[in-house]
Amino acid sequence: MKLKELLGEITYECIQGSDNVNISHLIYDSRNMKPDSVFICIESSSFDGHKVIPEVIRKGAKAIVLSKTEYIPILDTITVIMVENTRKCLAYMSAAFFGYPARNMHVIGITGTKGKTTTTYLTKKMLETAGHKVGLIGTIEIVIGKQSIETENTTPESFLIHQYFRQMLDGGCDIVVMEVSSQGIMMYRTEGILFSIGVFTNIEPDHIGQNEHKDMEEYMSYKGKLFHQCKLGIINVDDGHVGNVLKGHTCELETYGFSPCADYRVTNTKLRHTYEHMGVDFSMNGLIQMEATIGIPGKFNIYNAVAAIAICSHFHVIVEQMKNALKEIHVKGRIELLPISKEYILLIDYAHNAMSLENLLVTMREYNPKRLVCLFGCGGNRSKIRRYEMGEVSGNLADLTIITSDNPRFEDPLLIINDIKIGARKTEGTFVEIVDRKKAIAYAIHHARQGDLIILAGKGHEDYQEIRGVKYPMDEREIIQDILAER
């Protein structure tokens, strides 16, 4: 492929060599360098691709795309392309390299502080019930047909997105549903994609701090950019920040929620649960009228269900197909019930910020447990504010809080726990601290009482614990089985 073909939708200047050279590979990670490649010098908070230009030239790069004049190589046999933004350039070049696969599928993007993962799985399940072949890109995995691919980011790098799109299209997918994170938008990973539908679930302060967003305003602005690159926006009208998120939107809008003005309106909710099943019954009015049951508990999962219903109504999924899919859906690590006892209920959930934890605990309290027990930790190298807030939330809402470790990364777990306790001590709640997560889970199980509802929060679908840059195997489901076997 000619380099100029890859650059067809980019404003650029060829300052050395020729843009008519043939290119075999598109590379942005110097570790993957191959001969006859074009190398794009992208930057992150910890790495600058411009600094490895000599290395990639030695490895056979035929062309370099950069944005900093001071790194222009002296070697005049190398084609050098100057652009304003290399990350944006990577997105457009990746789309071209894989033949613009997104243009031949419906791409649905879902953004919000919480609810993205559950909504993507609900949508996928409903669409497949109606006969569509659906690819998925999200926090837990990439799904292409029967293949599941582990992912490191909620929204992968743009090159990987288009590579997955290509595989999905070649595999017969007609729809892709994907989680769109604010950081993914900020890093131009979804640049150039025209979404058929964009969905806004909700927003609360999160991902604000070093190497993330500088403040809430920036966080909302990046969430809102999705509604500048989609045809239709489906919006949670009940969220208090929706006006700020939608500033300057260019798409048509539909709304969902409990509000009387919502296009997809929820009424008549009723909780149901046993030791083996939890869910909610609800009614809908407006553009869709139906009675339904979702097999995941909580009011916030009604929002996720209605968002999925609204999406699927545009793909001719009939009401009965939606209802059947809602009853059957289960998402790993999202209020995942483990039926290990008839004396108490044990759940695993990914709640890892104050908003998610508060919603989770308030929701679980509605099921009237004798005692609500919350086990959680906080990730290292992240905002300390999150730790104070989560400690305070659990202290206020749980009958017993078990403070433990999560992914300490490069921090001392004890120091993280001390930060959590600052928040917990603002409350009258009872808490214990057990640094080792397996021992903390064992404590929760061994001290369980009849009628307890125990929540293991923070890890969710994750099957590892990250310590000093190493991911050690740690699946809470396996830990629980080991604890029960030891008993």
CSV table of C-alpha atoms in Angstrom, one decimal:
chain,number,residue,atom,x,y,z
A,1,MET,CA,0.0,0.0,0.0
A,2,LYS,CA,1.2,3.5,-0.9
A,3,LEU,CA,2.0,5.7,2.1
A,4,LYS,CA,-0.1,8.5,0.6
A,5,GLU,CA,-3.1,6.2,0.5
A,6,LEU,CA,-2.8,5.7,4.3
A,7,LEU,CA,-2.6,9.5,4.7
A,8,GLY,CA,-5.6,10.2,2.4
A,9,GLU,CA,-7.7,11.8,5.2
A,10,ILE,CA,-4.8,13.5,7.0
A,11,THR,CA,-3.4,17.0,6.6
A,12,TYR,CA,0.3,16.5,6.4
A,13,GLU,CA,3.6,17.7,5.0
A,14,CYS,CA,6.1,15.4,3.4
A,15,ILE,CA,9.4,17.1,4.5
A,16,GLN,CA,11.8,14.4,3.4
A,17,GLY,CA,11.6,11.5,0.9
A,18,SER,CA,8.4,10.6,-0.9
A,19,ASP,CA,4.9,9.8,0.2
A,20,ASN,CA,4.7,7.5,-2.8
A,21,VAL,CA,6.7,4.7,-1.1
A,22,ASN,CA,5.2,1.3,-0.6
A,23,ILE,CA,4.4,0.4,3.0
A,24,SER,CA,3.9,-3.1,4.3
A,25,HIS,CA,3.2,-2.5,8.0
A,26,LEU,CA,1.8,0.3,10.2
A,27,ILE,CA,3.7,0.4,13.6
A,28,TYR,CA,3.3,2.6,16.7
A,29,ASP,CA,5.2,0.4,19.2
A,30,SER,CA,8.9,0.1,18.4
A,31,ARG,CA,9.0,-3.4,20.0
A,32,ASN,CA,6.9,-4.6,17.1
A,33,MET,CA,9.0,-3.0,14.4
A,34,LYS,CA,9.3,-4.8,11.0
A,35,PRO,CA,11.1,-3.8,7.8
A,36,ASP,CA,9.2,-1.6,5.2
A,37,SER,CA,7.1,-0.1,7.9
A,38,VAL,CA,5.8,3.3,8.6
A,39,PHE,CA,6.4,4.3,12.3
A,40,ILE,CA,4.0,6.7,14.0
A,41,CYS,CA,5.6,8.6,16.9
A,42,ILE,CA,2.8,8.6,19.5
A,43,GLU,CA,3.1,10.0,23.0
A,44,SER,CA,1.8,9.0,26.4
A,45,SER,CA,2.3,10.2,29.9
A,46,SER,CA,5.3,7.9,30.3
A,47,PHE,CA,6.7,7.5,26.8
A,48,ASP,CA,7.5,9.5,23.7
A,49,GLY,CA,7.7,7.6,20.4
A,50,HIS,CA,9.9,10.4,18.9
A,51,LYS,CA,12.8,9.2,21.1
A,52,VAL,CA,13.0,5.8,19.5
A,53,ILE,CA,13.3,7.1,15.9
A,54,PRO,CA,17.0,6.0,15.6
A,55,GLU,CA,16.0,2.5,16.9
A,56,VAL,CA,13.1,2.0,14.4
A,57,ILE,CA,15.3,3.2,11.5
A,58,ARG,CA,17.9,0.5,12.5
A,59,LYS,CA,15.1,-2.0,12.4
A,60,GLY,CA,14.1,-1.1,8.9
A,61,ALA,CA,11.5,1.7,9.0
A,62,LYS,CA,10.8,3.1,5.6
A,63,ALA,CA,8.9,6.2,6.8
A,64,ILE,CA,8.4,8.1,10.0
A,65,VAL,CA,5.3,10.1,11.0
A,66,LEU,CA,6.2,12.8,13.6
A,67,SER,CA,5.0,16.1,15.1
A,68,LYS,CA,8.3,17.5,16.6
A,69,THR,CA,10.8,19.0,14.2
A,70,GLU,CA,13.7,18.5,16.6
A,71,TYR,CA,13.5,14.7,16.0
A,72,ILE,CA,13.7,14.8,12.2
A,73,PRO,CA,16.3,12.1,11.3
A,74,ILE,CA,19.4,13.2,9.4
A,75,LEU,CA,19.3,10.1,7.2
A,76,ASP,CA,17.8,11.3,3.9
A,77,THR,CA,16.8,7.9,2.7
A,78,ILE,CA,13.9,7.9,5.2
A,79,THR,CA,10.6,9.4,4.3
A,80,VAL,CA,9.5,11.9,7.0
A,81,ILE,CA,5.9,13.0,7.3
A,82,MET,CA,5.0,16.0,9.6
A,83,VAL,CA,1.5,16.1,11.2
A,84,GLU,CA,0.0,18.2,13.9
A,85,ASN,CA,-1.1,15.3,16.1
A,86,THR,CA,0.3,11.8,15.7
A,87,ARG,CA,-2.4,10.1,17.8
A,88,LYS,CA,-5.1,11.5,15.6
A,89,CYS,CA,-3.0,10.5,12.6
A,90,LEU,CA,-2.7,6.9,13.9
A,91,ALA,CA,-6.5,6.6,14.1
A,92,TYR,CA,-7.1,7.7,10.5
A,93,MET,CA,-4.1,5.7,9.1
A,94,SER,CA,-5.3,2.6,11.0
A,95,ALA,CA,-8.8,2.9,9.5
A,96,ALA,CA,-7.2,3.2,6.0
A,97,PHE,CA,-4.7,0.4,6.6
A,98,PHE,CA,-7.6,-2.1,7.4
A,99,GLY,CA,-9.8,-0.8,4.6
A,100,TYR,CA,-12.3,1.3,6.6
A,101,PRO,CA,-14.2,-1.7,8.1
A,102,ALA,CA,-16.3,0.5,10.4
A,103,ARG,CA,-18.0,2.0,7.3
A,104,ASN,CA,-19.6,-1.4,6.5
A,105,MET,CA,-21.0,-2.1,10.0
A,106,HIS,CA,-23.2,-0.3,12.5
A,107,VAL,CA,-21.0,0.9,15.4
A,108,ILE,CA,-22.6,1.6,18.7
A,109,GLY,CA,-20.6,3.5,21.3
A,110,ILE,CA,-21.5,3.6,25.0
A,111,THR,CA,-20.0,6.1,27.4
A,112,GLY,CA,-20.5,7.0,31.0
A,113,THR,CA,-18.9,6.7,34.4
A,114,LYS,CA,-20.7,3.4,35.1
A,115,GLY,CA,-23.0,1.0,33.2
A,116,LYS,CA,-21.0,0.8,30.0
A,117,THR,CA,-20.0,-2.8,30.4
A,118,THR,CA,-23.4,-4.1,31.4
A,119,THR,CA,-25.2,-2.1,28.7
A,120,THR,CA,-22.9,-3.5,26.0
A,121,TYR,CA,-23.6,-7.1,27.0
A,122,LEU,CA,-27.3,-6.5,27.3
A,123,THR,CA,-27.3,-4.9,23.8
A,124,LYS,CA,-25.2,-7.7,22.3
A,125,LYS,CA,-27.5,-10.4,23.8
A,126,MET,CA,-30.7,-8.7,22.5
A,127,LEU,CA,-29.3,-8.1,19.0
A,128,GLU,CA,-28.1,-11.7,18.8
A,129,THR,CA,-31.5,-13.0,19.9
A,130,ALA,CA,-32.9,-11.2,16.9
A,131,GLY,CA,-30.4,-12.8,14.5
A,132,HIS,CA,-27.7,-10.1,14.2
A,133,LYS,CA,-24.0,-11.1,14.4
A,134,VAL,CA,-22.4,-8.7,16.9
A,135,GLY,CA,-18.8,-7.9,17.9
A,136,LEU,CA,-18.0,-6.4,21.3
A,137,ILE,CA,-15.1,-4.2,22.5
A,138,GLY,CA,-15.0,-3.4,26.2
A,139,THR,CA,-13.5,-3.6,29.6
A,140,ILE,CA,-13.8,-7.3,30.1
A,141,GLU,CA,-12.9,-8.6,26.7
A,142,ILE,CA,-13.0,-8.3,22.9
A,143,VAL,CA,-15.6,-10.7,21.4
A,144,ILE,CA,-15.3,-11.7,17.8
A,145,GLY,CA,-17.6,-14.6,17.0
A,146,LYS,CA,-16.7,-17.3,19.5
A,147,GLN,CA,-13.3,-15.8,20.1
A,148,SER,CA,-12.6,-13.9,23.3
A,149,ILE,CA,-9.5,-11.6,23.5
A,150,GLU,CA,-8.2,-10.2,26.7
A,151,THR,CA,-8.0,-6.4,26.7
A,152,GLU,CA,-5.9,-4.0,28.8
A,153,ASN,CA,-7.9,-0.8,28.2
A,154,THR,CA,-11.7,-0.2,28.1
A,155,THR,CA,-11.2,1.5,24.7
A,156,PRO,CA,-8.1,-0.1,23.0
A,157,GLU,CA,-5.6,1.8,20.9
A,158,SER,CA,-7.0,3.0,17.6
A,159,PHE,CA,-4.9,0.5,15.5
A,160,LEU,CA,-6.3,-2.4,17.5
A,161,ILE,CA,-9.8,-1.0,17.2
A,162,HIS,CA,-9.7,-1.1,13.5
A,163,GLN,CA,-7.9,-4.4,13.4
A,164,TYR,CA,-10.7,-5.9,15.5
A,165,PHE,CA,-13.3,-4.1,13.3
A,166,ARG,CA,-11.7,-5.8,10.2
A,167,GLN,CA,-11.8,-9.2,11.9
A,168,MET,CA,-15.4,-8.7,12.9
A,169,LEU,CA,-16.5,-7.6,9.4
A,170,ASP,CA,-14.6,-10.5,7.8
A,171,GLY,CA,-16.3,-12.8,10.4
A,172,GLY,CA,-19.8,-11.7,9.3
A,173,CYS,CA,-20.6,-9.1,12.0
A,174,ASP,CA,-23.1,-6.4,11.0
A,175,ILE,CA,-23.0,-4.6,14.3
A,176,VAL,CA,-20.3,-3.7,16.8
A,177,VAL,CA,-21.1,-2.5,20.3
A,178,MET,CA,-18.2,-0.9,22.2
A,179,GLU,CA,-17.4,0.9,25.4
A,180,VAL,CA,-16.1,4.4,24.8
A,181,SER,CA,-14.1,5.8,27.7
A,182,SER,CA,-13.3,9.5,28.2
A,183,GLN,CA,-9.6,8.7,28.1
A,184,GLY,CA,-10.0,6.8,24.9
A,185,ILE,CA,-11.6,9.8,23.4
A,186,MET,CA,-8.9,12.1,24.9
A,187,MET,CA,-6.2,9.9,23.3
A,188,TYR,CA,-8.0,10.0,19.9
A,189,ARG,CA,-8.6,6.2,19.9
A,190,THR,CA,-12.0,6.6,18.4
A,191,GLU,CA,-11.1,9.6,16.1
A,192,GLY,CA,-12.7,9.3,12.7
A,193,ILE,CA,-15.3,6.7,13.6
A,194,LEU,CA,-18.9,7.7,12.7
A,195,PHE,CA,-21.1,5.9,15.3
A,196,SER,CA,-24.5,4.9,14.2
A,197,ILE,CA,-25.6,5.4,17.9
A,198,GLY,CA,-23.9,6.9,20.9
A,199,VAL,CA,-25.2,6.3,24.4
A,200,PHE,CA,-24.7,8.3,27.6
A,201,THR,CA,-25.4,6.4,30.8
A,202,ASN,CA,-24.4,8.8,33.5
A,203,ILE,CA,-21.4,10.8,34.9
A,204,GLU,CA,-19.9,11.6,38.3
A,205,PRO,CA,-16.4,12.7,39.3
A,206,ASP,CA,-14.0,9.9,38.5
A,207,HIS,CA,-10.7,9.5,36.5
A,208,ILE,CA,-9.7,13.0,37.7
A,209,GLY,CA,-6.1,13.4,38.8
A,210,GLN,CA,-2.6,12.9,37.6
A,211,ASN,CA,-2.4,11.2,34.2
A,212,GLU,CA,-6.2,11.3,33.9
A,213,HIS,CA,-8.5,14.4,33.6
A,214,LYS,CA,-7.6,17.7,35.3
A,215,ASP,CA,-11.1,18.4,36.5
A,216,MET,CA,-14.8,17.5,36.1
A,217,GLU,CA,-15.3,20.0,33.3
A,218,GLU,CA,-12.6,18.3,31.2
A,219,TYR,CA,-14.1,14.9,32.0
A,220,MET,CA,-17.5,15.9,30.9
A,221,SER,CA,-16.2,17.6,27.7
A,222,TYR,CA,-14.5,14.4,26.6
A,223,LYS,CA,-17.5,12.3,27.3
A,224,GLY,CA,-19.5,14.7,25.2
A,225,LYS,CA,-17.3,14.4,22.2
A,226,LEU,CA,-19.0,11.1,21.4
A,227,PHE,CA,-22.1,13.2,20.5
A,228,HIS,CA,-20.2,15.1,17.9
A,229,GLN,CA,-19.4,11.9,16.0
A,230,CYS,CA,-22.6,9.9,16.1
A,231,LYS,CA,-25.8,10.0,14.1
A,232,LEU,CA,-28.1,9.4,17.0
A,233,GLY,CA,-27.6,10.0,20.7
A,234,ILE,CA,-29.5,8.0,23.3
A,235,ILE,CA,-29.3,9.9,26.6
A,236,ASN,CA,-30.1,9.2,30.3
A,237,VAL,CA,-32.2,12.3,30.9
A,238,ASP,CA,-32.2,11.7,34.6
A,239,ASP,CA,-28.5,12.5,35.0
A,240,GLY,CA,-28.0,16.0,36.4
A,241,HIS,CA,-24.9,16.7,34.2
A,242,VAL,CA,-26.5,15.8,30.9
A,243,GLY,CA,-26.8,19.4,29.7
A,244,ASN,CA,-23.0,19.9,30.1
A,245,VAL,CA,-22.1,16.6,28.5
A,246,LEU,CA,-24.3,17.5,25.4
A,247,LYS,CA,-23.0,21.0,24.8
A,248,GLY,CA,-22.6,21.6,21.1
A,249,HIS,CA,-23.8,18.1,20.1
A,250,THR,CA,-24.4,17.5,16.4
A,251,CYS,CA,-26.6,14.4,16.6
A,252,GLU,CA,-30.3,13.7,16.9
A,253,LEU,CA,-31.4,12.8,20.4
A,254,GLU,CA,-33.6,10.3,22.2
A,255,THR,CA,-33.9,10.1,26.0
A,256,TYR,CA,-34.5,7.3,28.6
A,257,GLY,CA,-35.1,7.2,32.3
A,258,PHE,CA,-37.7,7.5,35.0
A,259,SER,CA,-38.5,11.1,34.1
A,260,PRO,CA,-42.1,11.7,32.7
A,261,CYS,CA,-40.5,13.5,29.7
A,262,ALA,CA,-38.3,10.5,28.7
A,263,ASP,CA,-38.9,9.0,25.3
A,264,TYR,CA,-38.3,5.5,26.9
A,265,ARG,CA,-39.9,5.9,30.3
A,266,VAL,CA,-39.6,3.4,33.2
A,267,THR,CA,-42.5,2.8,35.7
A,268,ASN,CA,-43.6,0.2,38.3
A,269,THR,CA,-40.3,-1.3,39.5
A,270,LYS,CA,-40.3,-4.3,41.8
A,271,LEU,CA,-37.4,-6.1,43.3
A,272,ARG,CA,-37.2,-9.9,43.5
A,273,HIS,CA,-34.6,-12.2,45.0
A,274,THR,CA,-33.7,-15.6,46.4
A,275,TYR,CA,-30.3,-17.0,47.4
A,276,GLU,CA,-29.8,-18.1,43.8
A,277,HIS,CA,-31.4,-15.3,41.8
A,278,MET,CA,-31.7,-11.5,42.1
A,279,GLY,CA,-33.5,-9.2,39.6
A,280,VAL,CA,-36.0,-6.5,39.0
A,281,ASP,CA,-39.4,-6.3,37.3
A,282,PHE,CA,-40.3,-3.0,35.6
A,283,SER,CA,-42.6,-1.5,33.0
A,284,MET,CA,-41.9,0.8,30.1
A,285,ASN,CA,-43.9,3.4,28.3
A,286,GLY,CA,-43.3,5.9,25.5
A,287,LEU,CA,-41.6,4.8,22.3
A,288,ILE,CA,-41.6,1.2,23.6
A,289,GLN,CA,-44.3,-0.3,25.8
A,290,MET,CA,-43.5,-3.5,27.6
A,291,GLU,CA,-43.4,-5.4,30.9
A,292,ALA,CA,-39.9,-6.9,31.6
A,293,THR,CA,-37.7,-8.6,34.1
A,294,ILE,CA,-33.9,-8.2,34.2
A,295,GLY,CA,-31.9,-10.9,35.8
A,296,ILE,CA,-29.5,-8.5,37.5
A,297,PRO,CA,-30.5,-6.6,40.6
A,298,GLY,CA,-30.7,-2.8,41.1
A,299,LYS,CA,-32.3,0.4,39.8
A,300,PHE,CA,-29.1,1.3,38.0
A,301,ASN,CA,-29.4,-1.9,36.0
A,302,ILE,CA,-32.9,-0.9,34.9
A,303,TYR,CA,-31.2,2.2,33.3
A,304,ASN,CA,-28.7,-0.2,31.6
A,305,ALA,CA,-31.6,-2.4,30.4
A,306,VAL,CA,-33.6,0.5,29.1
A,307,ALA,CA,-30.6,2.0,27.2
A,308,ALA,CA,-30.1,-1.4,25.6
A,309,ILE,CA,-33.8,-1.6,24.7
A,310,ALA,CA,-33.7,1.9,23.1
A,311,ILE,CA,-30.7,0.9,21.0
A,312,CYS,CA,-32.2,-2.4,19.9
A,313,SER,CA,-35.5,-0.7,18.9
A,314,HIS,CA,-33.6,0.8,16.0
A,315,PHE,CA,-32.6,-2.6,14.7
A,316,HIS,CA,-36.0,-4.1,14.6
A,317,VAL,CA,-35.6,-6.3,17.7
A,318,ILE,CA,-39.1,-7.3,18.8
A,319,VAL,CA,-40.4,-6.9,22.4
A,320,GLU,CA,-40.4,-10.7,23.1
A,321,GLN,CA,-36.8,-11.1,22.0
A,322,MET,CA,-35.8,-8.2,24.3
A,323,LYS,CA,-37.7,-9.7,27.2
A,324,ASN,CA,-36.1,-13.1,26.8
A,325,ALA,CA,-32.6,-11.6,26.5
A,326,LEU,CA,-33.1,-9.5,29.7
A,327,LYS,CA,-34.1,-12.6,31.8
A,328,GLU,CA,-31.1,-14.6,30.7
A,329,ILE,CA,-28.3,-12.0,30.9
A,330,HIS,CA,-25.5,-12.3,33.4
A,331,VAL,CA,-22.3,-10.3,33.2
A,332,LYS,CA,-19.1,-11.4,34.9
A,333,GLY,CA,-18.2,-9.2,37.8
A,334,ARG,CA,-21.2,-7.0,37.6
A,335,ILE,CA,-23.4,-7.9,40.6
A,336,GLU,CA,-22.4,-11.5,40.0
A,337,LEU,CA,-24.2,-13.8,42.5
A,338,LEU,CA,-22.3,-16.8,43.7
A,339,PRO,CA,-24.8,-19.3,45.1
A,340,ILE,CA,-22.5,-20.9,47.7
A,341,SER,CA,-25.0,-20.8,50.7
A,342,LYS,CA,-28.6,-20.8,51.5
A,343,GLU,CA,-27.8,-18.8,54.7
A,344,TYR,CA,-26.5,-15.7,53.1
A,345,ILE,CA,-26.0,-14.0,49.7
A,346,LEU,CA,-22.5,-13.4,48.2
A,347,LEU,CA,-21.9,-11.0,45.3
A,348,ILE,CA,-18.8,-9.9,43.3
A,349,ASP,CA,-18.9,-6.5,41.7
A,350,TYR,CA,-16.5,-4.2,39.9
A,351,ALA,CA,-17.5,-1.1,41.9
A,352,HIS,CA,-14.2,0.8,42.3
A,353,ASN,CA,-15.2,4.4,42.8
A,354,ALA,CA,-17.5,6.2,45.3
A,355,MET,CA,-20.4,6.6,42.9
A,356,SER,CA,-20.5,3.0,41.9
A,357,LEU,CA,-20.0,1.8,45.4
A,358,GLU,CA,-22.8,4.1,46.7
A,359,ASN,CA,-25.2,3.0,44.1
A,360,LEU,CA,-24.4,-0.7,44.7
A,361,LEU,CA,-24.8,-0.4,48.5
A,362,VAL,CA,-28.0,1.6,48.3
A,363,THR,CA,-29.4,-0.9,45.8
A,364,MET,CA,-28.5,-3.9,47.9
A,365,ARG,CA,-30.0,-2.3,51.0
A,366,GLU,CA,-33.3,-2.2,49.2
A,367,TYR,CA,-33.3,-6.0,49.3
A,368,ASN,CA,-33.5,-5.8,53.1
A,369,PRO,CA,-30.6,-8.0,54.2
A,370,LYS,CA,-30.2,-8.6,57.9
A,371,ARG,CA,-26.7,-7.2,57.6
A,372,LEU,CA,-24.9,-5.6,54.6
A,373,VAL,CA,-21.2,-6.4,54.5
A,374,CYS,CA,-18.9,-4.6,52.1
A,375,LEU,CA,-15.3,-5.8,51.3
A,376,PHE,CA,-13.2,-3.5,49.1
A,377,GLY,CA,-9.8,-1.9,48.6
A,378,CYS,CA,-8.5,0.9,46.3
A,379,GLY,CA,-6.0,0.8,43.5
A,380,GLY,CA,-2.5,2.3,43.9
A,381,ASN,CA,-1.2,5.2,41.8
A,382,ARG,CA,-4.7,6.7,41.6
A,383,SER,CA,-6.4,9.6,43.2
A,384,LYS,CA,-6.4,9.6,47.0
A,385,ILE,CA,-9.7,11.4,47.0
A,386,ARG,CA,-11.3,8.1,45.7
A,387,ARG,CA,-10.0,6.3,48.8
A,388,TYR,CA,-11.4,8.8,51.3
A,389,GLU,CA,-14.8,8.9,49.5
A,390,MET,CA,-15.1,5.1,49.2
A,391,GLY,CA,-14.2,4.7,52.9
A,392,GLU,CA,-16.9,7.2,53.8
A,393,VAL,CA,-19.5,5.7,51.5
A,394,SER,CA,-19.0,2.2,52.9
A,395,GLY,CA,-18.9,3.4,56.5
A,396,ASN,CA,-22.2,5.2,56.1
A,397,LEU,CA,-24.0,2.5,54.1
A,398,ALA,CA,-22.7,-0.9,55.2
A,399,ASP,CA,-23.2,-2.6,58.5
A,400,LEU,CA,-19.6,-3.9,58.3
A,401,THR,CA,-16.8,-2.8,56.1
A,402,ILE,CA,-13.8,-5.0,55.5
A,403,ILE,CA,-10.9,-2.9,54.1
A,404,THR,CA,-8.4,-4.8,52.2
A,405,SER,CA,-6.0,-4.6,49.2
A,406,ASP,CA,-7.0,-4.2,45.5
A,407,ASN,CA,-4.3,-3.5,42.9
A,408,PRO,CA,-1.6,-1.7,44.9
A,409,ARG,CA,0.5,-1.2,41.9
A,410,PHE,CA,3.6,0.7,43.0
A,411,GLU,CA,2.2,1.8,46.4
A,412,ASP,CA,2.3,0.2,49.8
A,413,PRO,CA,-1.1,-1.5,50.4
A,414,LEU,CA,-1.0,-0.3,54.1
A,415,LEU,CA,-0.7,3.3,53.1
A,416,ILE,CA,-3.7,2.9,50.7
A,417,ILE,CA,-5.7,1.3,53.5
A,418,ASN,CA,-4.8,4.2,55.8
A,419,ASP,CA,-6.2,6.6,53.3
A,420,ILE,CA,-9.4,4.6,53.1
A,421,LYS,CA,-9.7,4.6,56.9
A,422,ILE,CA,-9.6,8.4,56.9
A,423,GLY,CA,-12.9,8.3,55.1
A,424,ALA,CA,-14.3,5.4,57.2
A,425,ARG,CA,-13.5,7.2,60.5
A,426,LYS,CA,-15.8,10.1,59.5
A,427,THR,CA,-18.7,7.7,59.9
A,428,GLU,CA,-20.1,5.6,62.7
A,429,GLY,CA,-19.7,2.5,60.7
A,430,THR,CA,-17.9,-0.6,61.9
A,431,PHE,CA,-14.8,-1.6,60.0
A,432,VAL,CA,-11.9,-4.1,60.1
A,433,GLU,CA,-8.7,-4.1,58.1
A,434,ILE,CA,-7.1,-7.2,56.6
A,435,VAL,CA,-4.4,-6.4,54.1
A,436,ASP,CA,-4.3,-9.9,52.4
A,437,ARG,CA,-7.3,-10.0,50.1
A,438,LYS,CA,-7.7,-13.8,50.3
A,439,LYS,CA,-7.7,-13.6,54.2
A,440,ALA,CA,-10.2,-10.8,54.0
A,441,ILE,CA,-12.5,-12.9,51.9
A,442,ALA,CA,-12.1,-15.8,54.2
A,443,TYR,CA,-13.0,-13.5,57.1
A,444,ALA,CA,-16.2,-12.4,55.4
A,445,ILE,CA,-17.2,-16.0,54.7
A,446,HIS,CA,-16.3,-17.4,58.1
A,447,HIS,CA,-18.1,-14.6,59.9
A,448,ALA,CA,-21.2,-14.6,57.7
A,449,ARG,CA,-24.5,-14.7,59.5
A,450,GLN,CA,-27.9,-15.9,58.3
A,451,GLY,CA,-29.5,-13.2,56.2
A,452,ASP,CA,-26.2,-11.4,55.4
A,453,LEU,CA,-25.6,-9.9,52.0
A,454,ILE,CA,-21.9,-9.8,51.4
A,455,ILE,CA,-20.3,-7.8,48.6
A,456,LEU,CA,-16.8,-8.3,47.3
A,457,ALA,CA,-16.2,-5.0,45.5
A,458,GLY,CA,-13.5,-3.6,43.2
A,459,LYS,CA,-12.1,-6.6,41.3
A,460,GLY,CA,-15.2,-7.8,39.4
A,461,HIS,CA,-14.1,-9.5,36.3
A,462,GLU,CA,-10.4,-9.1,37.0
A,463,ASP,CA,-8.5,-12.3,37.6
A,464,TYR,CA,-5.2,-10.8,38.7
A,465,GLN,CA,-3.7,-8.5,41.3
A,466,GLU,CA,-1.2,-6.0,40.1
A,467,ILE,CA,1.8,-5.5,42.4
A,468,ARG,CA,5.0,-3.6,41.4
A,469,GLY,CA,4.3,-3.9,37.7
A,470,VAL,CA,3.5,-7.6,37.8
A,471,LYS,CA,0.1,-9.1,37.5
A,472,TYR,CA,-0.3,-12.1,39.8
A,473,PRO,CA,-3.2,-14.6,39.2
A,474,MET,CA,-6.0,-13.9,41.6
A,475,ASP,CA,-9.6,-14.8,40.7
A,476,GLU,CA,-12.0,-14.3,43.6
A,477,ARG,CA,-14.2,-17.1,42.4
A,478,GLU,CA,-11.3,-19.5,42.8
A,479,ILE,CA,-10.3,-18.0,46.1
A,480,ILE,CA,-13.9,-18.6,47.4
A,481,GLN,CA,-13.8,-22.2,46.3
A,482,ASP,CA,-10.4,-22.7,48.0
A,483,ILE,CA,-11.8,-21.2,51.2
A,484,LEU,CA,-14.9,-23.4,51.1
A,485,ALA,CA,-12.7,-26.5,50.4
A,486,GLU,CA,-10.4,-25.6,53.4
A,487,ARG,CA,-13.5,-25.5,55.6
